[in-house]
Coordinates of C-alpha atoms in Angstrom, one line a residue:
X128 CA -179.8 86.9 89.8
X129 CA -182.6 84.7 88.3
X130 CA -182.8 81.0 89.0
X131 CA -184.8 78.7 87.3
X132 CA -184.9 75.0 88.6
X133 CA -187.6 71.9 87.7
X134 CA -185.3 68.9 88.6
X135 CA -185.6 65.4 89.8
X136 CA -183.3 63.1 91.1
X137 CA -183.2 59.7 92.7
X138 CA -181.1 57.9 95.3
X139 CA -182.4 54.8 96.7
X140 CA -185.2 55.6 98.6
X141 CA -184.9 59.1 98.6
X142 CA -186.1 61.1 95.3
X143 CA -185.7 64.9 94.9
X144 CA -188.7 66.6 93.1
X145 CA -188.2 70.5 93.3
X146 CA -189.5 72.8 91.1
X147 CA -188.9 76.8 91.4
X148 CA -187.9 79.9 90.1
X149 CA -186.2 82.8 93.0
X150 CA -185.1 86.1 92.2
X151 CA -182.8 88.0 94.1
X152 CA -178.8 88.6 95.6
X153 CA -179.2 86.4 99.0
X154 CA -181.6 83.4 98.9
X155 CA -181.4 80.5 101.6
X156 CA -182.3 77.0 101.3
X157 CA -183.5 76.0 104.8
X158 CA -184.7 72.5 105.9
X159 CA -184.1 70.0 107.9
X160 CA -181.0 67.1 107.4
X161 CA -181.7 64.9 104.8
X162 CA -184.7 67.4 102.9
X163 CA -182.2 67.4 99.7
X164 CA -180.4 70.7 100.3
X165 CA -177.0 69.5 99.5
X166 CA -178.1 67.5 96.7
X167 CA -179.8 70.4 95.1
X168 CA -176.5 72.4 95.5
X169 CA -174.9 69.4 93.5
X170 CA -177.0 69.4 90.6
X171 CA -177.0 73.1 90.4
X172 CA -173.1 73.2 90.3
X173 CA -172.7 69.8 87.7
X174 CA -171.1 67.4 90.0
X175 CA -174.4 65.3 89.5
X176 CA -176.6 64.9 86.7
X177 CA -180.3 64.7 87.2
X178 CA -182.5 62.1 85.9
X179 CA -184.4 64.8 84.4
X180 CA -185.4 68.5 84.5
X181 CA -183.9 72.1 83.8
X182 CA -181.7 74.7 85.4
X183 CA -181.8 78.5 83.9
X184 CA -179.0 80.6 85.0
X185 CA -180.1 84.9 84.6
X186 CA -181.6 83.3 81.4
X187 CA -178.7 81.1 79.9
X188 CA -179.4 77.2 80.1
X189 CA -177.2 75.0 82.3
X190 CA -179.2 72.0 81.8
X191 CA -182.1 70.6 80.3
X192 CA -182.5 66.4 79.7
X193 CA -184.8 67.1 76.3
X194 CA -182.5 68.7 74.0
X195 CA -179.1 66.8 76.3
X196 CA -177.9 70.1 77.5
X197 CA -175.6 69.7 80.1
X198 CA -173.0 72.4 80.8
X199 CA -169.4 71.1 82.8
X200 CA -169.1 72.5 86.3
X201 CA -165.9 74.0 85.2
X202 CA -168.0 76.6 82.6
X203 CA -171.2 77.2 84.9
X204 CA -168.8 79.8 86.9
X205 CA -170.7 78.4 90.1
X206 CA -168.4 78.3 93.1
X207 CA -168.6 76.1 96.3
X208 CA -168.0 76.7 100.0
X209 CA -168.6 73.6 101.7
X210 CA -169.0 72.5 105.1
X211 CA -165.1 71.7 105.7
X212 CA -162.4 73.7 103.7
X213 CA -160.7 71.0 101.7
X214 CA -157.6 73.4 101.1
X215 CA -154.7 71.4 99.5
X216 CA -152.4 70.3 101.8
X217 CA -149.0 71.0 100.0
X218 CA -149.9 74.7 99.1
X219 CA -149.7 77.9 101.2
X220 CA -152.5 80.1 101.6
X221 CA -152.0 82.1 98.8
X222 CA -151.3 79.1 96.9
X223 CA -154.5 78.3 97.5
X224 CA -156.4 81.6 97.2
X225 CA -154.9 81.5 93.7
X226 CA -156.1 78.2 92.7
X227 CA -159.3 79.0 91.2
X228 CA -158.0 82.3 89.7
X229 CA -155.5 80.6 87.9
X230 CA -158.3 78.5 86.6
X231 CA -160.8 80.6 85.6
X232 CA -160.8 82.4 82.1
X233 CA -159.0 85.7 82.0
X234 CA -162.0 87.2 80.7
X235 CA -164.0 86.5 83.7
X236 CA -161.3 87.4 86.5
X237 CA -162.7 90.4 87.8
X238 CA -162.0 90.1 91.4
X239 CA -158.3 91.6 92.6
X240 CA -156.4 89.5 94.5
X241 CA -155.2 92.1 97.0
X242 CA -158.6 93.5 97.2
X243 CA -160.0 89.8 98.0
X244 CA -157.0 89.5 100.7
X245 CA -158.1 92.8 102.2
X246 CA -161.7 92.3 102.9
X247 CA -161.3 88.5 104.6
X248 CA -157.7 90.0 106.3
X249 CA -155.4 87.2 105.2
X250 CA -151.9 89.3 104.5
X251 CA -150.7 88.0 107.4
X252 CA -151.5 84.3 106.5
X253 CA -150.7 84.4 102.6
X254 CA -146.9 82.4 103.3
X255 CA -148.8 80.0 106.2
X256 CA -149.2 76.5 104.9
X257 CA -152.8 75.5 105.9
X258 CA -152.2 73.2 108.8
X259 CA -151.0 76.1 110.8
X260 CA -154.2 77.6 110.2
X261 CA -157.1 77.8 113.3
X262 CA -160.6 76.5 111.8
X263 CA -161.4 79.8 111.3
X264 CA -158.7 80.9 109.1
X265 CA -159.2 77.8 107.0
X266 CA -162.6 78.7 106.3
X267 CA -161.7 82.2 105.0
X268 CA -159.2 80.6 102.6
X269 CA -161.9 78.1 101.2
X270 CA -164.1 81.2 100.8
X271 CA -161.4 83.5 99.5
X272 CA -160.3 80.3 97.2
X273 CA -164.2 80.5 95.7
X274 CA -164.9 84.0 95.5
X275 CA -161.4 84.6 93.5
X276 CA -163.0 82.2 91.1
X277 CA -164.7 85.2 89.8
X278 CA -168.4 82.9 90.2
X279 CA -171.5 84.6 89.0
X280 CA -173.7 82.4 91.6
X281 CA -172.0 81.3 95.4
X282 CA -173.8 78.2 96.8
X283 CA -172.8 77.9 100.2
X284 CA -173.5 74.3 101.7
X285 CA -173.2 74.4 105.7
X286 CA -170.4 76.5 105.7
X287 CA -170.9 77.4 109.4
X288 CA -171.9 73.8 110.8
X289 CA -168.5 72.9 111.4
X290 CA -167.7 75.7 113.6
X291 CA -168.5 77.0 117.2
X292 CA -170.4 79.9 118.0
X293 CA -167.7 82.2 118.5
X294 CA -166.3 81.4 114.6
X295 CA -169.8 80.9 113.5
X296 CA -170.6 84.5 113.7
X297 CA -167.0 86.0 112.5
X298 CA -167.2 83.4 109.4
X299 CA -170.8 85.4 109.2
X300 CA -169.2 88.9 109.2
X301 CA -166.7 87.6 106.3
X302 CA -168.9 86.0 103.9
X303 CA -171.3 88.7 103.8
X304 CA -168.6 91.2 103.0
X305 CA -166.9 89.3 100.9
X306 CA -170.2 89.2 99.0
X307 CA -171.7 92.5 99.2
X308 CA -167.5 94.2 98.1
X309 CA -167.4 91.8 94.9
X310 CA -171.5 91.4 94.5
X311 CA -171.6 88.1 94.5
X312 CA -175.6 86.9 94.5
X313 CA -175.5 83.5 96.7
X314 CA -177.6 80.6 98.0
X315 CA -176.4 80.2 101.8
X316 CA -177.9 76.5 102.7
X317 CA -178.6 75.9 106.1
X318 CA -180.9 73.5 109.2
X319 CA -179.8 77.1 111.3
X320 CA -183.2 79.3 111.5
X321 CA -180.9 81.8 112.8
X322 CA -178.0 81.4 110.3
X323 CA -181.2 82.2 107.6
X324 CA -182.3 85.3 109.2
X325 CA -179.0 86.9 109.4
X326 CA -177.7 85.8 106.0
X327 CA -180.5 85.8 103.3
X328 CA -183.4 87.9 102.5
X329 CA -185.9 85.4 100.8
X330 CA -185.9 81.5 101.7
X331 CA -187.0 77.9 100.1
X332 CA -188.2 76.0 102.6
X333 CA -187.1 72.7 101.9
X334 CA -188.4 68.9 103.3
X335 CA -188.2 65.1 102.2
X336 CA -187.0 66.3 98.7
X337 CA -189.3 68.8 97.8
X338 CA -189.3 73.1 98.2
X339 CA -192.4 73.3 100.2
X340 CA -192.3 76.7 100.4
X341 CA -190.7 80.0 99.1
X342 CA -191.2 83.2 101.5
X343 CA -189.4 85.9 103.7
X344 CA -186.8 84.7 106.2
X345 CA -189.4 87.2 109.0
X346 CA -192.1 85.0 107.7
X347 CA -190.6 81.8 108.0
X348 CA -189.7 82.8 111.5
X349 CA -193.0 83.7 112.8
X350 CA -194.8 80.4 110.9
X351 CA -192.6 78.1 113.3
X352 CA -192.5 80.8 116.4
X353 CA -195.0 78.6 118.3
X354 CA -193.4 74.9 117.2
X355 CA -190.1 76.1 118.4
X356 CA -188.5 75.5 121.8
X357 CA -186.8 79.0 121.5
X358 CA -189.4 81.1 120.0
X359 CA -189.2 83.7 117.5
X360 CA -185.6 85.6 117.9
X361 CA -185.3 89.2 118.1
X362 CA -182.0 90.5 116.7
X363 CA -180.8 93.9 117.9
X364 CA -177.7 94.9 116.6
X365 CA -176.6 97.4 119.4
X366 CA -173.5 99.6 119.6
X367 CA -171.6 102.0 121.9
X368 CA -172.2 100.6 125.9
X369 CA -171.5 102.4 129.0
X370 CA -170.9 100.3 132.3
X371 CA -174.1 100.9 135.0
X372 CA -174.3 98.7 137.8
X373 CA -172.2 95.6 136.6
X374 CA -174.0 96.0 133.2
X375 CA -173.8 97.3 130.0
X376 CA -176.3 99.5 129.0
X377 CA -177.2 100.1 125.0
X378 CA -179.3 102.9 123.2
X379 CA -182.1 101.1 121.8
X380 CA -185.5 102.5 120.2
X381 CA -185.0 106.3 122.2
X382 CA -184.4 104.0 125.9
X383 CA -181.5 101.9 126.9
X384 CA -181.5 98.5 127.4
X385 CA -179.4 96.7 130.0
X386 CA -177.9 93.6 129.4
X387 CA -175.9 91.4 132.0
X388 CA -173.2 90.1 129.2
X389 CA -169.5 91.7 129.2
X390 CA -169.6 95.4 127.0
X391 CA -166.3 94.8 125.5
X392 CA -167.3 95.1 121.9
X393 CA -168.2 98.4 120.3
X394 CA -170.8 96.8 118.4
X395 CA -172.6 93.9 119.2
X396 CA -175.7 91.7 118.0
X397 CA -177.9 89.9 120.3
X398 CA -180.7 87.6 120.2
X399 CA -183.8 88.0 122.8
X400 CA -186.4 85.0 122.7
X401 CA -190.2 86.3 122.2
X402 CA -190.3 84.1 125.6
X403 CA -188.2 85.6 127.6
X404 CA -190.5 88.9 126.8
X405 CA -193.0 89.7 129.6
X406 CA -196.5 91.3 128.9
X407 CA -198.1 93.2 131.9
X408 CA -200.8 95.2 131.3
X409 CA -200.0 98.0 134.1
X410 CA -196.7 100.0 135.4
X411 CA -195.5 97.4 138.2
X412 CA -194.5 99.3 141.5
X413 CA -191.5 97.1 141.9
X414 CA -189.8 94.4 139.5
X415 CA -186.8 92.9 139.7
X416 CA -186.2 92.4 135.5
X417 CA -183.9 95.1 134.9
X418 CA -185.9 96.6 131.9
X419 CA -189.5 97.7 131.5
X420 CA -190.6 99.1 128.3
X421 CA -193.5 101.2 127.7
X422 CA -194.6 99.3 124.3
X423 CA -197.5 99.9 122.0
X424 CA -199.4 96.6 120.2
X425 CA -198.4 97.2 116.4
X426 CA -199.8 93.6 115.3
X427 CA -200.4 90.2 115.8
X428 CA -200.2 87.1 114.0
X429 CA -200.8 83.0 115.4
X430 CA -198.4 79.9 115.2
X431 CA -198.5 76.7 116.6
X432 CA -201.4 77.6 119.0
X433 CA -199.4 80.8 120.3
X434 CA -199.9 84.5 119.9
X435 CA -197.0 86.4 118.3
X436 CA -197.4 90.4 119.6
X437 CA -195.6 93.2 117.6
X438 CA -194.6 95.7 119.9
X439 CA -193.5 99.1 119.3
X440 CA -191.6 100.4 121.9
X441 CA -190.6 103.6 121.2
X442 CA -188.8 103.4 117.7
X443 CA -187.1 99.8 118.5
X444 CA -189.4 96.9 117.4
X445 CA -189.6 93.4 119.4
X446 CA -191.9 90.2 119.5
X447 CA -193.4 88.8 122.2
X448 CA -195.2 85.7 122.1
X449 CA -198.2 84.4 124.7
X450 CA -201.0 81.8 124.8
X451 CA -204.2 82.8 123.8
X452 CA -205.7 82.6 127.1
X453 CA -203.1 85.5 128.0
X454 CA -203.7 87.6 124.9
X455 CA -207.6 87.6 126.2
X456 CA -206.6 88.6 129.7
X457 CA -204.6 91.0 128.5
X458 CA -207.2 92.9 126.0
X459 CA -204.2 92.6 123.1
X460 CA -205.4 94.6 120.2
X461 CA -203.7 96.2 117.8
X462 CA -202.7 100.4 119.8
X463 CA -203.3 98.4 123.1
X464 CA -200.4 100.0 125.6
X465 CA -198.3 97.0 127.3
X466 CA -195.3 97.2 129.7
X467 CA -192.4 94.5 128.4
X468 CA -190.3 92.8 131.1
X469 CA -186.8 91.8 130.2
X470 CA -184.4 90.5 132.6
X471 CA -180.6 91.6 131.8
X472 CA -179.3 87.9 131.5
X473 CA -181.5 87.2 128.9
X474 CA -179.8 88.6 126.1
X475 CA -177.2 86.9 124.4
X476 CA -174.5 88.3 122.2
X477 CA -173.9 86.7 118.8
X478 CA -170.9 88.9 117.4

């Protein structure tokens, strides 16, 4: 997927300059409330017009204010998942799945129905009317509703704001199926520096209207390591636990790592805060964190007045952040050997 975009827009007091062009299957739009995200997402689909500008679809014009080009929403084949599901009241589920399937040109339906129904698992819901439906179920109808649509572009605006963590990270596991089984490029817009990392591969930064930025989602989370009040996040996807001690213990870069939350799942992903990440620079006789890597210094980068450390320990890969002063202390330098200290309760499960 190609997208060109030089738009401007004005509300008010607020005015929406962006100009950009991003290549690639799963882009995020990151930014803070109010930075124009879901604006953006409404010009790109036609439900506003611009005061000016241009928007290039894989090379076919959508819009463009000099020559009055301005595609309906109902031909750009750009579906919507928004925040809440908006499912029509007086229609079962599969009423509803089939709503934009009925509406799209036979031509473009490429998407089976039983397919679509497979990979979010609604068979058991399809003769539900919605309002027996948990949030979570509602939410895979809206998405099932868009992607049977048959879009060549998803935009997805806050689609996981709505719901609790729990949900959040289910909803996660659906949309990215349903969009890696049908290949269905996306832009998945979202505040959530987490939700980015774990959904798209390259980001626009956005703020007060404009795209400040267009980089990695690993870059964008090392920039704003030091500003954050969490750090940079690992994420270790882990699988396969045995119980020791009260714990659960994982296989993890040729070592285990044991975590203090329930081993239930077979597969699990965690988060671990470059703060919660230790440096010492020899073997402790005694400690009571529950793990102690052996770790090699792989790299290092600054942000915000901190020092981010790339750690190799063993074949698993983990950030660590400390203040300068610390980094000096501890003679960090890129094949310097450090010990990581990680208590068990400090990882948290995600799904």
């Amino acid at each position: 997927m190609e997208l060109h975009v030089a738009l401007q827009k004005s509300f008010g007091a607020f005015s929406l300059d962006v100009s950009f062009t991003v290549r690639g299957e799963r882009i995020g739009v990151f930014g803070p409330s109010g930075s124009g995200k879901s604006t953006l997402v409404s010009l790109l689909a036609g439900l506003q017009q611009p005061d000016n500008g241009i928007i290039r679809l894989d090379g076919e014009l959508l819009y463009d204010s000099h020559d009055a080009t301005n595609i309906p929403p109902e031909q750009r084949r750009i579906g919507i998942v928004f925040q809440h599901p908006y499912l029509f009241p007086h229609m079962s589920v599969k009423g509803n799945l089939l709503y934009g399937y009925k509406r799209s040109a036979p031509a473009n339906r490429r998407i089976d129905f039983d397919s679509l129904v497979a990979v979010l698992q609604l068979d058991h819901l399809l003769s539900r009317g919605v309002h027996n439906l948990s949030g979570g179920e509602k939410q895979r109808v809206a998405i099932g509703r868009t992607v049977l649509s048959s879009p060549r572009l998803l935009l997805m605006d806050e689609p996981l704001s709505a719901l609790d963590d729990t949900l959040k990270f289910q909803i996660i596991d659906y949309l990215k199926a349903a969009s890696e089984a049908f290949r269905i490029p996306y832009l998945f817009i979202s505040h959530s520096l987490l939700e980015m990392r774990i959904m798209a591969d390259r980001v626009l930064a956005a703020s007060a209207g404009r795209i400040e930025a267009q980089t990695t989602t690993e870059d964008l989370a090392r920039s704003r390591m030091g500003l954050s009040p969490v750090g940079y996040i690992n994420l270790l996807q882990l699988a396969h636990p045995r119980k020791v001690d009260g714990m659960s213990a994982y296989a993890w870069g040729g070592t285990e790592l044991l975590i203090s939350a329930d081993g239930d799942h077979p597969e699990s992903l965690f988060e671990l805060s470059s703060k919660d990440i230790i440096l010492i620079k020899q073997h402790p006789d005694a400690i009571s964190a529950r793990n102690l890597l052996d770790c090699t210094v792989s790299g290092t980068f600054r942000s915000g007045g901190k020092v981010g450390v790339e750690l190799a320990c063993g074949d698993g890969r983990l950030v660590a952040e400390v203040v300068q002063q610390a980094a000096c202390e501890l003679g960090i330098e890129i094949g310097s050997r450090l010990f990581a200290a990680i208590k068990a309760s400090a990882f948290r499960r995600l799904g």
